[in-house]
Amino acid sequence: MNSKSPSSALPGVPGLVAVFTGLFAIAVFIIDTVTPLDIAVAVLYVVVVLLAAQYFSRRNVLIVALGCMALTLLSYALTHEPEIDEAAGRCLVSIAAIGATTFLALKNQSANVVLSEQARLLDLTHDTVFVRDMNDVITYWNSGAEQLYGWSRYDAIGRVTRQLLKTVFPTPLQEITAELLRTGRWEGELVHTKRDGNTVTVSSRWSLRQDERGQPIGTLETNNDITEGKRSQDALDRAQTELAHINRVVTLGELTASIAHEVNQPLTGIVTSSGACLRLLDHGSLDLTELREALQSIINDAMRASEVVQRIRALSKKTDPQKAALDVSDIISDAIRLLQRELSDHHASVHLELTPTLPQVIGDRIQLQQVMINLVMNGLEAMADVIERPRRIVIRSSQTEPDRVLVEIQDAGRGVEPQNLDRLFNAFFSTKPNGMGMGLSICRSIVQAHGGKIWASSNPDGGTTFRLTLLCAVDAHG
Amino acid sequence: MTMATEHQKSLVLVIDDDPSVRNGLTLLFRSVGFETRAFGSAQEFLQSTLPDVPSCLVLDVRLPGQSGLDFQAELVTRIPIIFMTGHGDIPMTVRAMKGGAVDFLAKPFRDQDMLDAVATAIERDRKRRASEKILSDLRALFETLSPRECEVMALVSSGLMNKQIAAELNLAEITVKIHRGRIMKKMHARSVADLVKMAEALGVRRTNQK
């Protein structure tokens, strides 16, 4: 399994070392015993212990060390009388040296074992782990990284990370580095390019490694492949965007009368004003002030018609949501303008109670307009068979929490059964005979995607009130 | 020139919630010499006092808050109406025409079409006013007749001869003749045929009398 780890890169080494160590020990023993040198030849057993410590287990190292000590004593016994002399001192020095070496070698070995155990654990995890120094050069690369990216550790170590992986950062790298240096951590989503050219989205966690003096020496980066999750989330988002678009197109279809009216009003103004001008010119009875006023109103009407067309186009276009700071009052009045004819056809009226000084909210103009249109249309349909009281929709805006704007849309309709109030927002749930059950469900998914909430409650005097909250845009001092 | 002077005596009333439609129409009608009054809503119109001149009403079929058709039904005076709509639909047209609308123009309309429709409507109102005037004059004359003269007039117009009338009313034939002469004079009738027409217009019938 660890065939690539340096300690066992050559499988035959331990065997050879064992033989060599044995031969070396015998050689030391012979020299120590046979030659009449008055030096501590036995100190050379230290080499034997060190060699053993490099390749043998802890137990075997101890055996080797004890063996060396025994050989030292044996050699002394064979060549000297047992008395306190220089030779005995040399023997003791040798034994002490072997003992000390063994102790240090074993301690060092256990530290190495811990390190390689850790490395093995890092290899066992599916997470991608690598270490890079302050110059972004890779110094460690685990097998998870090898599997994810396709580069082996020999390919990767020594390369610059962001060049190798073509990293796409969510925010400028300087900001990320600043946060890392300040807090010692960073988390975020990165897009990397694998060896095969495919991209992968990872949830990345960085932790800064520092030396004893607190100087940053490198970064440990742990990456989790979230491409699949991201892909399904993206697919879900796309499906919701499409559904919202279909809902808008269907709604626009229902609003053709209103839209035609919205366009035809200014066109009527243009045609009649220009016709009038031509006639007055023919009579020679048009004064210049009057002409200027007429032309100005023709221009205004033309601009108005084109604005309507733009608004309709925007509503019918399929675009990804674009968040911006918006005025709730603008959104509401834009929606109402499109519904003017619908309201008069239903003999209904809208009463606005908007708070003028609300903070802006963050959101997609089109989608929020769609929510308002859906809710007002919903209210209109709820009041379709009401005859005993005015068909009135009241729209209120207010700020109930410091960071939220509340919008209320209250109808005077037949109301909703209490047990259905929560189910209203479920897809395909409808209390109307020909309702698709999509409008309110789309409202909810849009509001939730904006970080807000939507709920319905019954009015004490009949009808239903829909309430929704939207997050305020963060202003400069907020 | 004669048109212009006639127009000055007539009035076009516009009801539309959209100021640019109101302004455009006002300028258009002014360009051919019509007096114009424009209103933003039916309520505004009903609250105003209008001069007693030939006029017509130009209004959007979908007034805010109240449909133009309902408004048409509520109007007491039989003023001719030209409807405008942004999105013409057939049931509305039918209802409008049944309700006596002069015309039904889809916005945006050609300015000439609107002017023609207004001219027709004003003409219709002028005729209506003229015939109403004749009738009210006639009624005033009829008021001057004595009850007996009213009876005689009914019998004359039903085609009876003096002798028959005398028998019917138990009068001498000469008395009937005198009544008859007085009736002709009071009603400014030039002939018996003229008197018969008047009796018809006034709804004076033999069975109605007595």
mmCIF file of N, CA and C in Angstrom, chain A residues 387-469:
data_model
loop_
_atom_site.group_PDB
_atom_site.id
_atom_site.type_symbol
_atom_site.label_atom_id
_atom_site.label_comp_id
_atom_site.label_asym_id
_atom_site.label_seq_id
_atom_site.Cartn_x
_atom_site.Cartn_y
_atom_site.Cartn_z
ATOM 1 N N ILE A 387 -69.943 40.334 -3.589
ATOM 2 C CA ILE A 387 -70.788 41.433 -4.073
ATOM 3 C C ILE A 387 -71.273 42.319 -2.936
ATOM 4 N N GLU A 388 -71.178 41.794 -1.711
ATOM 5 C CA GLU A 388 -71.799 42.532 -0.610
ATOM 6 C C GLU A 388 -70.892 43.617 -0.039
ATOM 7 N N ARG A 389 -69.614 43.628 -0.421
ATOM 8 C CA ARG A 389 -68.707 44.678 0.082
ATOM 9 C C ARG A 389 -67.741 45.059 -1.037
ATOM 10 N N PRO A 390 -67.110 46.244 -0.888
ATOM 11 C CA PRO A 390 -66.212 46.670 -1.967
ATOM 12 C C PRO A 390 -65.071 45.670 -2.160
ATOM 13 N N ARG A 391 -64.744 45.414 -3.427
ATOM 14 C CA ARG A 391 -63.612 44.528 -3.715
ATOM 15 C C ARG A 391 -62.348 45.369 -3.630
ATOM 16 N N ARG A 392 -61.746 45.364 -2.454
ATOM 17 C CA ARG A 392 -60.630 46.250 -2.228
ATOM 18 C C ARG A 392 -59.405 45.459 -1.777
ATOM 19 N N ILE A 393 -58.267 45.760 -2.388
ATOM 20 C CA ILE A 393 -57.009 45.166 -1.961
ATOM 21 C C ILE A 393 -56.183 46.273 -1.322
ATOM 22 N N VAL A 394 -55.719 46.021 -0.115
ATOM 23 C CA VAL A 394 -54.886 47.019 0.565
ATOM 24 C C VAL A 394 -53.449 46.499 0.581
ATOM 25 N N ILE A 395 -52.523 47.320 0.119
ATOM 26 C CA ILE A 395 -51.104 46.946 0.160
ATOM 27 C C ILE A 395 -50.406 47.905 1.110
ATOM 28 N N ARG A 396 -49.731 47.334 2.103
ATOM 29 C CA ARG A 396 -49.014 48.152 3.081
ATOM 30 C C ARG A 396 -47.539 47.777 3.057
ATOM 31 N N SER A 397 -46.711 48.748 3.368
ATOM 32 C CA SER A 397 -45.298 48.434 3.566
ATOM 33 C C SER A 397 -44.857 49.082 4.862
ATOM 34 N N SER A 398 -43.973 48.413 5.571
ATOM 35 C CA SER A 398 -43.501 48.950 6.847
ATOM 36 C C SER A 398 -42.187 48.264 7.204
ATOM 37 N N GLN A 399 -41.591 48.751 8.280
ATOM 38 C CA GLN A 399 -40.349 48.125 8.740
ATOM 39 C C GLN A 399 -40.588 47.637 10.150
ATOM 40 N N THR A 400 -40.567 46.317 10.334
ATOM 41 C CA THR A 400 -40.863 45.768 11.647
ATOM 42 C C THR A 400 -39.593 45.356 12.372
ATOM 43 N N GLU A 401 -38.573 44.997 11.601
ATOM 44 C CA GLU A 401 -37.299 44.626 12.201
ATOM 45 C C GLU A 401 -36.247 45.537 11.586
ATOM 46 N N PRO A 402 -35.119 45.717 12.301
ATOM 47 C CA PRO A 402 -34.128 46.667 11.781
ATOM 48 C C PRO A 402 -33.610 46.313 10.380
ATOM 49 N N ASP A 403 -33.577 45.032 10.042
ATOM 50 C CA ASP A 403 -32.972 44.671 8.757
ATOM 51 C C ASP A 403 -33.993 44.095 7.782
ATOM 52 N N ARG A 404 -35.288 44.286 8.063
ATOM 53 C CA ARG A 404 -36.305 43.706 7.191
ATOM 54 C C ARG A 404 -37.439 44.677 6.883
ATOM 55 N N VAL A 405 -37.952 44.581 5.662
ATOM 56 C CA VAL A 405 -39.118 45.357 5.268
ATOM 57 C C VAL A 405 -40.281 44.384 5.127
ATOM 58 N N LEU A 406 -41.431 44.786 5.665
ATOM 59 C CA LEU A 406 -42.613 43.929 5.626
ATOM 60 C C LEU A 406 -43.596 44.480 4.596
ATOM 61 N N VAL A 407 -44.109 43.596 3.736
ATOM 62 C CA VAL A 407 -45.136 43.990 2.777
ATOM 63 C C VAL A 407 -46.374 43.157 3.071
ATOM 64 N N GLU A 408 -47.527 43.832 3.153
ATOM 65 C CA GLU A 408 -48.776 43.117 3.411
ATOM 66 C C GLU A 408 -49.729 43.339 2.251
ATOM 67 N N ILE A 409 -50.373 42.268 1.814
ATOM 68 C CA ILE A 409 -51.360 42.375 0.746
ATOM 69 C C ILE A 409 -52.649 41.753 1.266
ATOM 70 N N GLN A 410 -53.623 42.628 1.503
ATOM 71 C CA GLN A 410 -54.849 42.190 2.179
ATOM 72 C C GLN A 410 -56.009 42.247 1.197
ATOM 73 N N ASP A 411 -56.743 41.143 1.078
ATOM 74 C CA ASP A 411 -57.897 41.161 0.195
ATOM 75 C C ASP A 411 -59.180 41.074 1.014
ATOM 76 N N ALA A 412 -60.300 41.320 0.348
ATOM 77 C CA ALA A 412 -61.599 41.247 1.015
ATOM 78 C C ALA A 412 -62.372 40.078 0.425
ATOM 79 N N GLY A 413 -61.651 39.004 0.179
ATOM 80 C CA GLY A 413 -62.246 37.855 -0.504
ATOM 81 C C GLY A 413 -62.987 36.940 0.443
ATOM 82 N N ARG A 414 -63.219 35.723 -0.054
ATOM 83 C CA ARG A 414 -63.988 34.754 0.714
ATOM 84 C C ARG A 414 -63.168 34.134 1.838
ATOM 85 N N GLY A 415 -61.846 34.343 1.822
ATOM 86 C CA GLY A 415 -61.005 33.787 2.877
ATOM 87 C C GLY A 415 -60.605 32.346 2.592
ATOM 88 N N VAL A 416 -59.733 31.843 3.430
ATOM 89 C CA VAL A 416 -59.188 30.495 3.250
ATOM 90 C C VAL A 416 -59.451 29.723 4.535
ATOM 91 N N GLU A 417 -59.822 28.445 4.378
ATOM 92 C CA GLU A 417 -60.014 27.591 5.549
ATOM 93 C C GLU A 417 -58.727 27.577 6.371
ATOM 94 N N PRO A 418 -58.855 27.668 7.723
ATOM 95 C CA PRO A 418 -57.637 27.737 8.555
ATOM 96 C C PRO A 418 -56.655 26.600 8.268
ATOM 97 N N GLN A 419 -57.193 25.401 8.014
ATOM 98 C CA GLN A 419 -56.272 24.273 7.806
ATOM 99 C C GLN A 419 -55.544 24.376 6.469
ATOM 100 N N ASN A 420 -56.011 25.253 5.586
ATOM 101 C CA ASN A 420 -55.365 25.388 4.281
ATOM 102 C C ASN A 420 -54.357 26.530 4.219
ATOM 103 N N LEU A 421 -54.307 27.347 5.292
ATOM 104 C CA LEU A 421 -53.456 28.542 5.233
ATOM 105 C C LEU A 421 -51.996 28.197 4.951
ATOM 106 N N ASP A 422 -51.507 27.110 5.594
ATOM 107 C CA ASP A 422 -50.111 26.755 5.385
ATOM 108 C C ASP A 422 -49.908 26.021 4.074
ATOM 109 N N ARG A 423 -50.935 25.292 3.652
ATOM 110 C CA ARG A 423 -50.789 24.488 2.436
ATOM 111 C C ARG A 423 -50.878 25.352 1.180
ATOM 112 N N LEU A 424 -51.355 26.579 1.338
ATOM 113 C CA LEU A 424 -51.512 27.477 0.180
ATOM 114 C C LEU A 424 -50.252 27.553 -0.664
ATOM 115 N N PHE A 425 -49.093 27.497 0.039
ATOM 116 C CA PHE A 425 -47.831 27.722 -0.662
ATOM 117 C C PHE A 425 -47.262 26.446 -1.266
ATOM 118 N N ASN A 426 -47.940 25.313 -1.023
ATOM 119 C CA ASN A 426 -47.439 24.068 -1.623
ATOM 120 C C ASN A 426 -47.709 24.069 -3.120
ATOM 121 N N ALA A 427 -46.762 23.489 -3.862
ATOM 122 C CA ALA A 427 -46.955 23.400 -5.306
ATOM 123 C C ALA A 427 -48.178 22.531 -5.585
ATOM 124 N N PHE A 428 -48.933 22.898 -6.589
ATOM 125 C CA PHE A 428 -50.105 22.158 -7.061
ATOM 126 C C PHE A 428 -51.243 22.144 -6.063
ATOM 127 N N PHE A 429 -51.157 22.988 -5.004
ATOM 128 C CA PHE A 429 -52.289 23.118 -4.106
ATOM 129 C C PHE A 429 -53.070 24.355 -4.527
ATOM 130 N N SER A 430 -54.355 24.180 -4.759
ATOM 131 C CA SER A 430 -55.157 25.334 -5.147
ATOM 132 C C SER A 430 -56.558 25.177 -4.606
ATOM 133 N N THR A 431 -57.128 26.288 -4.116
ATOM 134 C CA THR A 431 -58.521 26.239 -3.671
ATOM 135 C C THR A 431 -59.441 26.681 -4.799
ATOM 136 N N LYS A 432 -58.819 27.061 -5.934
ATOM 137 C CA LYS A 432 -59.626 27.531 -7.061
ATOM 138 C C LYS A 432 -59.871 26.386 -8.041
ATOM 139 N N PRO A 433 -61.063 26.351 -8.636
ATOM 140 C CA PRO A 433 -61.391 25.225 -9.512
ATOM 141 C C PRO A 433 -60.422 25.092 -10.693
ATOM 142 N N ASN A 434 -59.964 26.230 -11.247
ATOM 143 C CA ASN A 434 -59.068 26.107 -12.390
ATOM 144 C C ASN A 434 -57.663 26.609 -12.075
ATOM 145 N N GLY A 435 -57.336 26.638 -10.779
ATOM 146 C CA GLY A 435 -55.997 27.088 -10.397
ATOM 147 C C GLY A 435 -54.977 25.987 -10.606
ATOM 148 N N MET A 436 -53.774 26.394 -11.018
ATOM 149 C CA MET A 436 -52.705 25.422 -11.213
ATOM 150 C C MET A 436 -51.985 25.140 -9.909
ATOM 151 N N GLY A 437 -52.101 26.065 -8.963
ATOM 152 C CA GLY A 437 -51.381 25.902 -7.710
ATOM 153 C C GLY A 437 -49.910 26.212 -7.837
ATOM 154 N N MET A 438 -49.558 27.068 -8.770
ATOM 155 C CA MET A 438 -48.147 27.405 -8.944
ATOM 156 C C MET A 438 -47.816 28.810 -8.438
ATOM 157 N N GLY A 439 -48.746 29.721 -8.552
ATOM 158 C CA GLY A 439 -48.464 31.128 -8.259
ATOM 159 C C GLY A 439 -47.874 31.354 -6.873
ATOM 160 N N LEU A 440 -48.553 30.852 -5.858
ATOM 161 C CA LEU A 440 -48.092 31.107 -4.494
ATOM 162 C C LEU A 440 -46.840 30.312 -4.178
ATOM 163 N N SER A 441 -46.758 29.123 -4.765
ATOM 164 C CA SER A 441 -45.554 28.315 -4.533
ATOM 165 C C SER A 441 -44.326 29.019 -5.114
ATOM 166 N N ILE A 442 -44.517 29.635 -6.284
ATOM 167 C CA ILE A 442 -43.415 30.390 -6.888
ATOM 168 C C ILE A 442 -43.089 31.618 -6.041
ATOM 169 N N CYS A 443 -44.132 32.265 -5.532
ATOM 170 C CA CYS A 443 -43.901 33.402 -4.627
ATOM 171 C C CYS A 443 -43.015 32.973 -3.471
ATOM 172 N N ARG A 444 -43.348 31.833 -2.892
ATOM 173 C CA ARG A 444 -42.575 31.405 -1.740
ATOM 174 C C ARG A 444 -41.125 31.119 -2.114
ATOM 175 N N SER A 445 -40.924 30.400 -3.228
ATOM 176 C CA SER A 445 -39.530 30.074 -3.559
ATOM 177 C C SER A 445 -38.744 31.340 -3.884
ATOM 178 N N ILE A 446 -39.409 32.330 -4.488
ATOM 179 C CA ILE A 446 -38.695 33.587 -4.779
ATOM 180 C C ILE A 446 -38.363 34.315 -3.470
ATOM 181 N N VAL A 447 -39.363 34.414 -2.596
ATOM 182 C CA VAL A 447 -39.130 35.153 -1.343
ATOM 183 C C VAL A 447 -38.043 34.460 -0.524
ATOM 184 N N GLN A 448 -38.100 33.131 -0.479
ATOM 185 C CA GLN A 448 -37.088 32.419 0.304
ATOM 186 C C GLN A 448 -35.705 32.588 -0.301
ATOM 187 N N ALA A 449 -35.636 32.566 -1.630
ATOM 188 C CA ALA A 449 -34.336 32.778 -2.283
ATOM 189 C C ALA A 449 -33.802 34.177 -1.998
ATOM 190 N N HIS A 450 -34.706 35.081 -1.589
ATOM 191 C CA HIS A 450 -34.273 36.433 -1.237
ATOM 192 C C HIS A 450 -33.986 36.546 0.265
ATOM 193 N N GLY A 451 -34.008 35.407 0.962
ATOM 194 C CA GLY A 451 -33.712 35.434 2.392
ATOM 195 C C GLY A 451 -34.873 35.923 3.226
ATOM 196 N N GLY A 452 -36.082 35.934 2.638
ATOM 197 C CA GLY A 452 -37.244 36.437 3.364
ATOM 198 C C GLY A 452 -38.219 35.319 3.681
ATOM 199 N N LYS A 453 -39.365 35.718 4.229
ATOM 200 C CA LYS A 453 -40.393 34.751 4.594
ATOM 201 C C LYS A 453 -41.715 35.217 4.012
ATOM 202 N N ILE A 454 -42.625 34.277 3.788
ATOM 203 C CA ILE A 454 -43.976 34.645 3.341
ATOM 204 C C ILE A 454 -44.966 33.759 4.067
ATOM 205 N N TRP A 455 -46.057 34.359 4.513
ATOM 206 C CA TRP A 455 -47.078 33.569 5.187
ATOM 207 C C TRP A 455 -48.437 34.239 5.002
ATOM 208 N N ALA A 456 -49.488 33.460 5.262
ATOM 209 C CA ALA A 456 -50.843 33.974 5.055
ATOM 210 C C ALA A 456 -51.605 33.858 6.359
ATOM 211 N N SER A 457 -52.520 34.798 6.588
ATOM 212 C CA SER A 457 -53.383 34.693 7.757
ATOM 213 C C SER A 457 -54.751 35.269 7.413
ATOM 214 N N SER A 458 -55.759 34.835 8.155
ATOM 215 C CA SER A 458 -57.127 35.279 7.875
ATOM 216 C C SER A 458 -57.390 36.600 8.570
ATOM 217 N N ASN A 459 -58.128 37.484 7.899
ATOM 218 C CA ASN A 459 -58.492 38.761 8.511
ATOM 219 C C ASN A 459 -59.686 38.541 9.425
ATOM 220 N N PRO A 460 -59.756 39.303 10.528
ATOM 221 C CA PRO A 460 -60.918 39.145 11.428
ATOM 222 C C PRO A 460 -62.240 39.450 10.714
ATOM 223 N N ASP A 461 -62.227 40.388 9.756
ATOM 224 C CA ASP A 461 -63.483 40.761 9.088
ATOM 225 C C ASP A 461 -63.576 40.161 7.681
ATOM 226 N N GLY A 462 -62.975 38.992 7.496
ATOM 227 C CA GLY A 462 -63.070 38.300 6.211
ATOM 228 C C GLY A 462 -61.892 38.584 5.315
ATOM 229 N N GLY A 463 -61.621 37.635 4.403
ATOM 230 C CA GLY A 463 -60.503 37.802 3.491
ATOM 231 C C GLY A 463 -59.198 37.317 4.098
ATOM 232 N N THR A 464 -58.156 37.432 3.302
ATOM 233 C CA THR A 464 -56.859 36.888 3.676
ATOM 234 C C THR A 464 -55.809 37.983 3.535
ATOM 235 N N THR A 465 -54.811 37.938 4.411
ATOM 236 C CA THR A 465 -53.679 38.843 4.256
ATOM 237 C C THR A 465 -52.414 38.029 4.056
ATOM 238 N N PHE A 466 -51.700 38.344 2.988
ATOM 239 C CA PHE A 466 -50.397 37.725 2.758
ATOM 240 C C PHE A 466 -49.339 38.696 3.235
ATOM 241 N N ARG A 467 -48.387 38.163 3.981
ATOM 242 C CA ARG A 467 -47.295 39.015 4.460
ATOM 243 C C ARG A 467 -45.980 38.436 3.999
ATOM 244 N N LEU A 468 -45.075 39.301 3.612
ATOM 245 C CA LEU A 468 -43.744 38.819 3.250
ATOM 246 C C LEU A 468 -42.697 39.796 3.746
ATOM 247 N N THR A 469 -41.554 39.236 4.099
ATOM 248 C CA THR A 469 -40.452 40.091 4.546
ATOM 249 C C THR A 469 -39.324 39.995 3.537
#
